[in-house]
């Protein structure tokens, strides 16, 4: 328990260790810890911002989705309308075309009938002459009786 | 050490409480001395074991912490050692911020050095009392060895007086002449200059006693706690010197119990030393 120069030596050693601690320990570690604190704070801020951005993006996405849905509904409605319109128009056109065809056919038939009738009429005179010849067993002069025959054909 | 070397248990205790001193003995010249002869060496001798173990512990502290500091990054700590070192530094930093309100970048590293160094020196207590002294004696013929530096008042007072000089330095640096005024015009202060002049010696005496008491109490507190603990360790160790018996078992159990108790004392004393260092340095920076 003697107090001696150990006291002074201890003070010198203490000073040396404090110097070493300041130079090699405290500075670098505290700097690293401060940097880490800053990094963590930045990270948390970034995360907050990202979360906000995500929320905003989701809002935007759902908004555009709704808009798209509405547009799609409008388009489908229009398409349906247009389709019915086209069908109706086609139906009307088809009906008109049908009517037209029927009318044309009828006209042709009538024409045909008339033509057949004319032909028949034309040939009636000859047939009558032939029939009369057979009945009379003689020659009938067409020229002589043409007036009569024409009258007959006109009556038919 | 047990077994016939010591005639009485008190010899054993005396031997274990003696430092290995390096000095100039009036009768035997320069050399290493222990026991009663240490006192004859006078002031100009050093306790070689205290100094060596103190340097070893300080070097351990600087070595470990500097190796971590060299690789310190802002990334995730990649080992337990880094975590321990960073936790220690953060603990010291927060304690410093709690106690010391000035702006002085030197204070926190001083506190860290004091805390870890004292902690490591105290922790040498956990080694069994005979382990290193006996090994050194048998292998190298070293006659005396007291390995816990904080059981040497020179070491603790050396630390506390270093703190004291830092207090004086910062007091003058921060307050200048105000520091003298603080010492001479307190606790008795008067408006009347004549009356004040009469009381200056009284004030000076009281304040100086208070000032000197700080480092002395700081150093002796640590020394007292550590020395008392060491004496108990050695006393318990004498039990096992009685040969293998009931006392051997009792001694072992007591050593264990006392060591477990010191798990509390060792860090606590280191913390108290650091906290008081911070308090004194904080007072030095406060201008009234």
Short mmCIF file of C-alpha atoms in Angstrom, two decimals:
data_model
loop_
_atom_site.label_atom_id
_atom_site.label_comp_id
_atom_site.label_asym_id
_atom_site.label_seq_id
_atom_site.Cartn_x
_atom_site.Cartn_y
_atom_site.Cartn_z
CA UNK A 1 0.00 0.00 0.00
CA UNK A 2 2.83 2.29 -0.79
CA UNK A 3 2.19 5.39 -2.79
CA UNK A 4 5.03 5.77 -5.24
CA UNK A 5 5.91 6.63 -8.81
CA UNK A 6 3.39 4.07 -10.07
CA UNK A 7 0.94 6.94 -9.65
CA UNK A 8 2.79 9.08 -12.19
CA UNK A 9 3.32 6.16 -14.58
CA UNK A 10 -0.39 5.42 -14.39
CA UNK A 11 -1.21 9.02 -15.28
CA UNK A 12 1.07 8.87 -18.32
CA UNK A 13 -0.45 5.55 -19.45
CA UNK A 14 -3.92 7.00 -18.99
CA UNK A 15 -3.05 9.99 -21.17
CA UNK A 16 -1.66 7.69 -23.86
CA UNK A 17 -4.75 5.47 -23.85
CA UNK A 18 -7.08 8.48 -23.99
CA UNK A 19 -5.11 9.74 -26.99
CA UNK A 20 -5.28 6.33 -28.70
CA UNK A 21 -8.98 6.07 -27.91
CA UNK A 22 -9.74 9.49 -29.40
CA UNK A 23 -7.67 8.84 -32.49
CA UNK A 24 -8.40 5.21 -33.32
CA UNK A 25 -11.63 4.25 -31.56
CA UNK A 26 -14.05 7.05 -30.87
CA UNK A 27 -13.87 8.99 -34.12
CA UNK A 28 -14.35 6.17 -36.65
CA UNK A 29 -17.02 4.29 -34.66
CA UNK A 30 -19.10 7.34 -33.80
CA UNK A 31 -18.87 8.51 -37.42
CA UNK A 32 -20.07 5.09 -38.59
CA UNK A 33 -22.90 5.07 -36.05
CA UNK A 34 -24.02 8.57 -37.09
CA UNK A 35 -23.93 7.55 -40.72
CA UNK A 36 -25.98 4.45 -39.94
CA UNK A 37 -28.55 6.54 -38.05
CA UNK A 38 -28.86 8.82 -41.04
CA UNK A 39 -29.13 5.86 -43.39
CA UNK A 40 -31.90 4.30 -41.31
CA UNK A 41 -33.77 7.61 -41.11
CA UNK A 42 -33.46 8.03 -44.88
CA UNK A 43 -34.65 4.46 -45.40
CA UNK A 44 -37.70 5.01 -43.22
CA UNK A 45 -38.52 8.24 -45.05
CA UNK A 46 -38.16 6.49 -48.40
CA UNK A 47 -40.45 3.71 -47.20
CA UNK A 48 -43.07 6.27 -46.12
CA UNK A 49 -42.87 7.99 -49.46
CA UNK A 50 -43.09 4.68 -51.31
CA UNK A 51 -46.18 3.71 -49.31
CA UNK A 52 -47.81 7.03 -50.20
CA UNK A 53 -46.88 6.59 -53.85
CA UNK A 54 -48.31 3.09 -53.82
CA UNK A 55 -51.59 4.36 -52.37
CA UNK A 56 -51.77 7.07 -55.00
CA UNK A 57 -50.98 4.60 -57.77
CA UNK A 58 -53.65 2.22 -56.55
CA UNK A 59 -56.17 5.05 -56.47
CA UNK A 60 -55.22 6.04 -60.01
CA UNK A 61 -55.40 2.46 -61.19
CA UNK A 62 -58.87 1.90 -59.78
CA UNK A 63 -60.01 5.22 -61.25
CA UNK A 64 -58.77 4.30 -64.72
CA UNK A 65 -60.26 0.85 -64.34
CA UNK A 66 -63.67 2.33 -63.57
CA UNK A 67 -63.37 4.71 -66.50
CA UNK A 68 -62.42 1.87 -68.80
CA UNK A 69 -65.36 -0.18 -67.56
CA UNK A 70 -67.75 2.69 -68.19
CA UNK A 71 -66.31 3.25 -71.67
CA UNK A 72 -66.56 -0.43 -72.44
CA UNK A 73 -70.20 -0.45 -71.35
CA UNK A 74 -70.96 2.54 -73.58
CA UNK A 75 -69.18 0.92 -76.51
CA UNK A 76 -71.03 -2.37 -76.05
CA UNK A 77 -74.35 -0.54 -75.84
CA UNK A 78 -73.58 1.37 -79.02
CA UNK A 79 -72.49 -1.81 -80.75
CA UNK A 80 -75.68 -3.55 -79.70
CA UNK A 81 -77.74 -0.64 -80.97
CA UNK A 82 -75.85 -0.61 -84.22
CA UNK A 83 -76.30 -4.35 -84.62
CA UNK A 84 -80.07 -4.15 -84.16
CA UNK A 85 -80.13 -1.25 -86.56
CA UNK A 86 -78.18 -3.20 -89.16
CA UNK A 87 -80.45 -6.21 -88.71
CA UNK A 88 -83.55 -4.06 -89.06
CA UNK A 89 -82.16 -2.37 -92.13
CA UNK A 90 -81.24 -5.69 -93.65
CA UNK A 91 -84.66 -7.05 -92.93
CA UNK A 92 -86.32 -4.07 -94.60
CA UNK A 93 -83.98 -4.28 -97.58
CA UNK A 94 -84.57 -7.99 -97.93
CA UNK A 95 -88.31 -7.49 -97.80
CA UNK A 96 -88.13 -4.75 -100.43
CA UNK A 97 -85.89 -6.89 -102.62
CA UNK A 98 -88.29 -9.78 -102.26
CA UNK A 99 -91.20 -7.60 -103.21
CA UNK A 100 -89.29 -6.32 -106.18
CA UNK A 101 -88.40 -9.82 -107.31
CA UNK A 102 -91.96 -10.98 -106.93
CA UNK A 103 -93.21 -7.99 -108.92
CA UNK A 104 -90.64 -8.63 -111.68
CA UNK A 105 -91.54 -12.29 -111.80
CA UNK A 106 -95.21 -11.44 -112.00
CA UNK A 107 -94.55 -8.97 -114.83
CA UNK A 108 -92.52 -11.54 -116.72
CA UNK A 109 -95.19 -14.15 -116.27
CA UNK A 110 -97.79 -11.75 -117.57
CA UNK A 111 -95.58 -10.90 -120.52
CA UNK A 112 -95.06 -14.58 -121.20
CA UNK A 113 -98.79 -15.18 -121.04
CA UNK A 114 -99.44 -12.32 -123.39
CA UNK A 115 -96.81 -13.57 -125.77
CA UNK A 116 -98.24 -17.07 -125.72
CA UNK A 117 -101.64 -15.62 -126.27
CA UNK A 118 -100.38 -13.61 -129.30
CA UNK A 119 -98.67 -16.67 -130.67
CA UNK A 120 -101.79 -18.71 -130.17
CA UNK A 121 -103.77 -16.01 -131.75
CA UNK A 122 -101.43 -15.97 -134.75
CA UNK A 123 -101.59 -19.69 -135.12
CA UNK A 124 -105.36 -19.92 -134.65
CA UNK A 125 -106.01 -18.82 -138.24
CA UNK A 126 -103.70 -21.46 -139.66
CA UNK A 127 -105.19 -24.15 -137.41
CA UNK A 128 -108.71 -23.09 -138.40
CA UNK A 129 -107.80 -23.21 -142.09
CA UNK A 130 -106.19 -26.61 -141.64
CA UNK A 131 -109.23 -27.84 -139.72
CA UNK A 132 -111.60 -26.54 -142.34
CA UNK A 133 -109.59 -28.09 -145.21
CA UNK A 134 -109.75 -31.42 -143.45
CA UNK A 135 -113.43 -31.03 -142.91
CA UNK A 136 -114.13 -29.79 -146.45
CA UNK A 137 -111.55 -32.01 -148.09
CA UNK A 138 -110.69 -29.09 -150.28
CA UNK A 139 -108.23 -26.39 -150.70
CA UNK A 140 -109.14 -23.19 -149.04
CA UNK A 141 -107.58 -20.19 -150.43
CA UNK A 142 -106.03 -18.31 -147.53
CA UNK A 143 -106.00 -15.13 -149.44
CA UNK A 144 -109.60 -15.35 -150.24
CA UNK A 145 -110.66 -15.90 -146.71
CA UNK A 146 -108.01 -13.88 -144.96
CA UNK A 147 -110.48 -11.27 -143.97
CA UNK A 148 -112.63 -13.85 -142.32
CA UNK A 149 -109.70 -15.46 -140.61
CA UNK A 150 -108.40 -12.23 -139.24
CA UNK A 151 -111.79 -11.56 -137.83
CA UNK A 152 -111.74 -14.96 -136.15
CA UNK A 153 -108.28 -14.41 -134.70
CA UNK A 154 -109.29 -11.07 -133.36
CA UNK A 155 -112.25 -12.65 -131.65
CA UNK A 156 -110.10 -15.12 -129.82
CA UNK B 1 0.80 -21.98 -3.18
CA UNK B 2 -0.64 -24.13 -0.47
CA UNK B 3 1.49 -26.73 1.22
CA UNK B 4 4.16 -25.69 3.62
CA UNK B 5 5.47 -22.52 2.03
CA UNK B 6 3.59 -20.28 4.41
CA UNK B 7 3.77 -20.72 8.14
CA UNK B 8 0.52 -18.95 8.79
CA UNK B 9 -2.49 -17.96 6.71
CA UNK B 10 -1.59 -14.32 7.36
CA UNK B 11 1.71 -14.86 5.52
CA UNK B 12 -0.21 -16.17 2.54
CA UNK B 13 -2.49 -13.14 2.63
CA UNK B 14 0.41 -10.74 3.08
CA UNK B 15 2.23 -12.33 0.16
CA UNK B 16 -0.79 -12.09 -2.13
CA UNK B 17 -1.40 -8.45 -1.26
CA UNK B 18 2.15 -7.41 -2.09
CA UNK B 19 3.05 -5.84 -5.39
CA UNK B 20 6.16 -6.65 -7.37
CA UNK B 21 8.01 -3.34 -7.18
CA UNK B 22 10.86 -2.15 -9.34
CA UNK B 23 13.14 0.32 -7.58
CA UNK B 24 16.41 1.18 -5.92
CA UNK B 25 16.65 -0.42 -2.47
CA UNK B 26 19.00 1.41 -0.09
CA UNK B 27 20.63 -1.89 0.96
CA UNK B 28 20.34 -4.09 -2.14
CA UNK B 29 20.42 -1.65 -5.07
CA UNK B 30 18.21 -1.75 -8.19
CA UNK B 31 15.92 -4.70 -8.63
CA UNK B 32 12.50 -6.21 -8.13
CA UNK B 33 11.24 -6.32 -4.58
CA UNK B 34 8.14 -7.47 -2.77
CA UNK B 35 6.66 -7.71 0.69
CA UNK B 36 8.13 -5.49 3.40
CA UNK B 37 10.96 -4.23 1.20
CA UNK B 38 8.62 -2.29 -1.10
CA UNK B 39 8.19 0.41 1.54
CA UNK B 40 11.98 0.88 1.71
CA UNK B 41 12.13 1.78 -1.97
CA UNK B 42 10.61 5.19 -1.27
CA UNK B 43 8.63 7.20 -3.78
CA UNK B 44 10.78 6.54 -6.83
CA UNK B 45 9.72 2.97 -7.41
CA UNK B 46 7.02 1.51 -9.58
CA UNK B 47 4.69 -1.42 -8.99
CA UNK B 48 5.79 -3.40 -12.00
CA UNK B 49 2.85 -5.84 -11.94
CA UNK B 50 0.24 -3.08 -11.66
CA UNK B 51 1.77 -1.17 -14.54
CA UNK B 52 2.15 -4.22 -16.78
CA UNK B 53 -1.38 -5.50 -16.16
CA UNK B 54 -2.83 -2.03 -16.55
CA UNK B 55 -1.04 -1.66 -19.89
CA UNK B 56 -2.16 -5.14 -20.96
CA UNK B 57 -5.79 -4.35 -20.18
CA UNK B 58 -5.56 -0.93 -21.84
CA UNK B 59 -3.95 -2.50 -24.89
CA UNK B 60 -6.71 -5.12 -24.96
CA UNK B 61 -9.29 -2.34 -24.89
CA UNK B 62 -7.61 -0.26 -27.59
CA UNK B 63 -6.78 -3.34 -29.68
CA UNK B 64 -10.28 -4.75 -29.74
CA UNK B 65 -12.05 -1.41 -30.12
CA UNK B 66 -9.63 -0.09 -32.74
CA UNK B 67 -9.90 -3.29 -34.78
CA UNK B 68 -13.67 -2.84 -34.82
CA UNK B 69 -13.33 0.89 -35.50
CA UNK B 70 -11.04 0.27 -38.46
CA UNK B 71 -13.75 -1.77 -40.16
CA UNK B 72 -16.66 0.30 -38.89
CA UNK B 73 -19.27 0.93 -41.56
CA UNK B 74 -22.80 2.22 -41.66
CA UNK B 75 -23.96 -1.21 -42.81
CA UNK B 76 -25.48 -3.92 -40.66
CA UNK B 77 -23.05 -5.02 -37.88
CA UNK B 78 -21.62 -8.31 -39.09
CA UNK B 79 -20.39 -9.89 -35.87
CA UNK B 80 -21.19 -10.11 -32.17
CA UNK B 81 -17.93 -8.33 -31.30
CA UNK B 82 -18.94 -5.35 -33.43
CA UNK B 83 -22.31 -5.35 -31.69
CA UNK B 84 -20.73 -5.41 -28.23
CA UNK B 85 -18.30 -2.61 -29.09
CA UNK B 86 -21.01 -0.46 -30.65
CA UNK B 87 -23.35 -1.09 -27.72
CA UNK B 88 -20.61 -0.06 -25.28
CA UNK B 89 -19.91 3.11 -27.21
CA UNK B 90 -23.57 3.99 -27.45
CA UNK B 91 -23.98 3.34 -23.74
CA UNK B 92 -21.07 5.65 -22.90
CA UNK B 93 -22.29 8.24 -25.39
CA UNK B 94 -25.80 8.32 -23.92
CA UNK B 95 -24.47 8.44 -20.34
CA UNK B 96 -22.20 11.31 -21.36
CA UNK B 97 -25.11 13.17 -22.94
CA UNK B 98 -27.19 12.67 -19.79
CA UNK B 99 -24.52 14.02 -17.43
CA UNK B 100 -22.41 16.38 -19.50
CA UNK B 101 -24.24 19.22 -21.20
CA UNK B 102 -21.31 21.20 -22.58
CA UNK B 103 -19.86 20.87 -26.03
CA UNK B 104 -16.51 19.17 -25.74
CA UNK B 105 -15.71 16.27 -28.07
CA UNK B 106 -12.94 15.04 -25.75
CA UNK B 107 -15.21 14.16 -22.83
CA UNK B 108 -16.95 11.11 -24.28
CA UNK B 109 -13.74 9.33 -25.36
CA UNK B 110 -12.24 10.04 -21.93
CA UNK B 111 -15.33 8.48 -20.34
CA UNK B 112 -15.09 5.48 -22.67
CA UNK B 113 -11.43 4.93 -21.85
CA UNK B 114 -12.09 5.23 -18.11
CA UNK B 115 -15.08 2.89 -18.22
CA UNK B 116 -13.68 0.08 -20.34
CA UNK B 117 -10.19 0.22 -18.91
CA UNK B 118 -11.38 0.18 -15.29
CA UNK B 119 -13.88 -2.54 -16.17
CA UNK B 120 -11.16 -4.74 -17.69
CA UNK B 121 -8.75 -4.10 -14.82
CA UNK B 122 -11.49 -4.92 -12.30
CA UNK B 123 -12.42 -8.01 -14.30
CA UNK B 124 -8.97 -9.52 -13.68
CA UNK B 125 -10.45 -10.30 -10.27
CA UNK B 126 -12.43 -13.13 -11.84
CA UNK B 127 -9.22 -15.07 -12.41
CA UNK B 128 -8.58 -17.39 -9.46
CA UNK B 129 -6.23 -15.60 -7.03
CA UNK B 130 -3.41 -18.10 -7.41
CA UNK B 131 -3.65 -18.92 -11.09
CA UNK B 132 -1.32 -16.33 -12.58
CA UNK B 133 0.92 -15.52 -9.55
CA UNK B 134 1.61 -19.22 -8.94
CA UNK B 135 2.22 -19.96 -12.61
CA UNK B 136 4.63 -17.04 -12.86
CA UNK B 137 6.41 -18.13 -9.69
CA UNK B 138 6.83 -21.75 -10.78
CA UNK B 139 7.67 -21.09 -14.41
CA UNK B 140 9.63 -17.82 -14.29
CA UNK B 141 10.52 -17.54 -10.60
CA UNK B 142 8.63 -14.28 -10.15
CA UNK B 143 8.26 -14.00 -6.36
CA UNK B 144 5.36 -11.54 -6.10
CA UNK B 145 2.46 -10.76 -8.37
CA UNK B 146 -0.75 -8.84 -7.74
CA UNK B 147 -2.61 -8.88 -11.01
CA UNK B 148 -5.61 -6.66 -10.33
CA UNK B 149 -4.31 -3.12 -10.95
CA UNK B 150 -7.33 -1.45 -9.34
CA UNK B 151 -6.39 -3.02 -5.99
CA UNK B 152 -3.34 -0.78 -6.11
CA UNK B 153 -4.11 2.76 -4.80
CA UNK B 154 -1.44 4.15 -7.12
CA UNK B 155 -3.42 3.05 -10.11
CA UNK B 156 -6.81 4.31 -8.95
CA UNK B 157 -5.38 7.56 -7.60
CA UNK B 158 -3.37 7.97 -10.78
CA UNK B 159 -6.62 7.76 -12.74
CA UNK B 160 -8.52 10.05 -10.41
CA UNK B 161 -5.75 12.65 -10.31
CA UNK B 162 -5.60 12.57 -14.11
CA UNK B 163 -9.30 13.39 -13.99
CA UNK B 164 -8.54 16.07 -11.41
CA UNK B 165 -5.99 17.74 -13.67
CA UNK B 166 -8.46 17.59 -16.53
CA UNK B 167 -10.99 19.29 -14.25
CA UNK B 168 -8.48 22.02 -13.39
CA UNK B 169 -7.52 22.41 -17.06
CA UNK B 170 -11.09 22.75 -18.29
CA UNK B 171 -12.10 24.95 -15.37
CA UNK B 172 -9.42 27.45 -16.30
CA UNK B 173 -10.07 27.06 -20.00
CA UNK B 174 -13.82 27.61 -19.72
CA UNK B 175 -14.05 30.06 -16.81
CA UNK B 176 -10.61 31.64 -16.75
CA UNK B 177 -10.38 34.03 -13.84
CA UNK B 178 -13.98 33.13 -12.96
CA UNK B 179 -12.66 29.83 -11.62
CA UNK B 180 -10.51 31.64 -9.03
CA UNK B 181 -13.49 33.80 -8.19
CA UNK B 182 -15.64 30.70 -7.80
CA UNK B 183 -13.13 29.28 -5.34
CA UNK B 184 -12.61 32.46 -3.36
CA UNK B 185 -16.10 33.99 -3.24
CA UNK B 186 -18.06 30.90 -2.23
CA UNK B 187 -19.77 29.83 -0.05
CA UNK B 188 -19.54 33.20 1.83
CA UNK B 189 -20.15 36.04 -0.58
CA UNK B 190 -20.77 39.66 0.37
CA UNK B 191 -21.51 42.87 -1.46
CA UNK B 192 -19.14 44.74 0.87
CA UNK B 193 -15.61 44.41 -0.62
CA UNK B 194 -13.86 44.64 2.76
CA UNK B 195 -15.97 41.96 4.32
CA UNK B 196 -15.50 39.84 1.20
CA UNK B 197 -11.73 40.26 1.40
CA UNK B 198 -11.79 39.03 4.99
CA UNK B 199 -13.67 35.92 3.97
CA UNK B 200 -11.58 35.07 0.92
CA UNK B 201 -9.10 32.89 2.86
CA UNK B 202 -11.96 31.06 4.55
CA UNK B 203 -13.72 30.48 1.25
CA UNK B 204 -10.52 29.44 -0.45
CA UNK B 205 -9.76 26.93 2.28
CA UNK B 206 -13.22 25.38 2.17
CA UNK B 207 -13.43 25.25 -1.60
CA UNK B 208 -9.94 23.83 -2.01
CA UNK B 209 -10.68 21.08 0.50
CA UNK B 210 -13.82 20.28 -1.50
CA UNK B 211 -11.84 20.35 -4.74
CA UNK B 212 -9.09 18.04 -3.49
CA UNK B 213 -11.63 15.72 -1.88
CA UNK B 214 -13.08 14.90 -5.30
CA UNK B 215 -10.13 13.02 -6.84
CA UNK B 216 -9.10 11.48 -3.52
CA UNK B 217 -12.58 10.08 -2.88
CA UNK B 218 -12.91 9.03 -6.53
CA UNK B 219 -9.68 7.05 -6.45
CA UNK B 220 -10.07 5.64 -2.95
CA UNK B 221 -13.65 4.51 -3.59
CA UNK B 222 -12.56 2.30 -6.46
CA UNK B 223 -9.47 1.14 -4.63
CA UNK B 224 -11.40 0.37 -1.44
CA UNK B 225 -14.06 -1.67 -3.17
CA UNK B 226 -11.61 -3.65 -5.24
CA UNK B 227 -9.07 -4.15 -2.46
CA UNK B 228 -11.70 -5.36 0.01
CA UNK B 229 -13.06 -7.78 -2.55
CA UNK B 230 -9.58 -9.08 -3.27
CA UNK B 231 -8.85 -9.59 0.44
CA UNK B 232 -12.00 -11.69 0.75
CA UNK B 233 -11.00 -13.75 -2.30
CA UNK B 234 -7.60 -14.43 -0.72
CA UNK B 235 -9.16 -15.21 2.66
CA UNK B 236 -11.47 -17.74 1.05
CA UNK B 237 -8.50 -19.21 -0.80
CA UNK B 238 -6.76 -19.92 2.52
CA UNK B 239 -9.56 -22.38 3.31
CA UNK B 240 -8.34 -24.70 0.59
CA UNK B 241 -4.85 -24.53 2.07
CA UNK B 242 -6.00 -26.72 4.94
CA UNK B 243 -5.75 -29.84 2.85
CA UNK B 244 -8.63 -31.63 1.21
CA UNK B 245 -11.55 -31.48 3.60
CA UNK B 246 -14.97 -30.02 4.13
CA UNK B 247 -13.31 -26.61 3.90
CA UNK B 248 -12.08 -27.29 0.39
CA UNK B 249 -15.63 -27.69 -0.81
CA UNK B 250 -16.83 -24.75 1.28
CA UNK B 251 -13.97 -22.65 -0.03
CA UNK B 252 -14.77 -23.52 -3.66
CA UNK B 253 -18.44 -22.72 -3.15
CA UNK B 254 -17.55 -19.45 -1.43
CA UNK B 255 -15.18 -18.46 -4.22
CA UNK B 256 -17.95 -19.07 -6.73
CA UNK B 257 -20.48 -17.10 -4.69
CA UNK B 258 -18.08 -14.21 -4.17
CA UNK B 259 -17.15 -14.18 -7.87
CA UNK B 260 -20.85 -14.12 -8.80
CA UNK B 261 -21.33 -11.18 -6.47
CA UNK B 262 -18.46 -9.46 -8.21
CA UNK B 263 -20.28 -9.76 -11.51
CA UNK B 264 -22.27 -6.93 -9.97
CA UNK B 265 -19.45 -5.05 -8.23
CA UNK B 266 -16.95 -5.00 -11.09
CA UNK B 267 -19.12 -3.26 -13.72
CA UNK B 268 -20.83 -1.13 -11.08
CA UNK B 269 -17.55 0.32 -9.79
CA UNK B 270 -16.38 0.93 -13.35
CA UNK B 271 -19.63 2.71 -14.10
CA UNK B 272 -19.48 4.79 -10.91
CA UNK B 273 -15.94 5.83 -11.74
CA UNK B 274 -16.98 6.89 -15.22
CA UNK B 275 -20.14 8.66 -14.03
CA UNK B 276 -18.27 10.66 -11.38
CA UNK B 277 -15.57 11.54 -13.90
CA UNK B 278 -18.31 12.93 -16.12
CA UNK B 279 -19.93 14.79 -13.21
CA UNK B 280 -16.66 16.46 -12.21
CA UNK B 281 -15.83 17.38 -15.81
CA UNK B 282 -19.35 18.69 -16.25
CA UNK B 283 -18.95 20.91 -13.17
CA UNK B 284 -15.70 22.19 -14.63
CA UNK B 285 -17.58 23.36 -17.73
CA UNK B 286 -20.47 25.03 -15.88
CA UNK B 287 -20.11 28.75 -15.55
CA UNK B 288 -22.03 30.27 -12.67
#
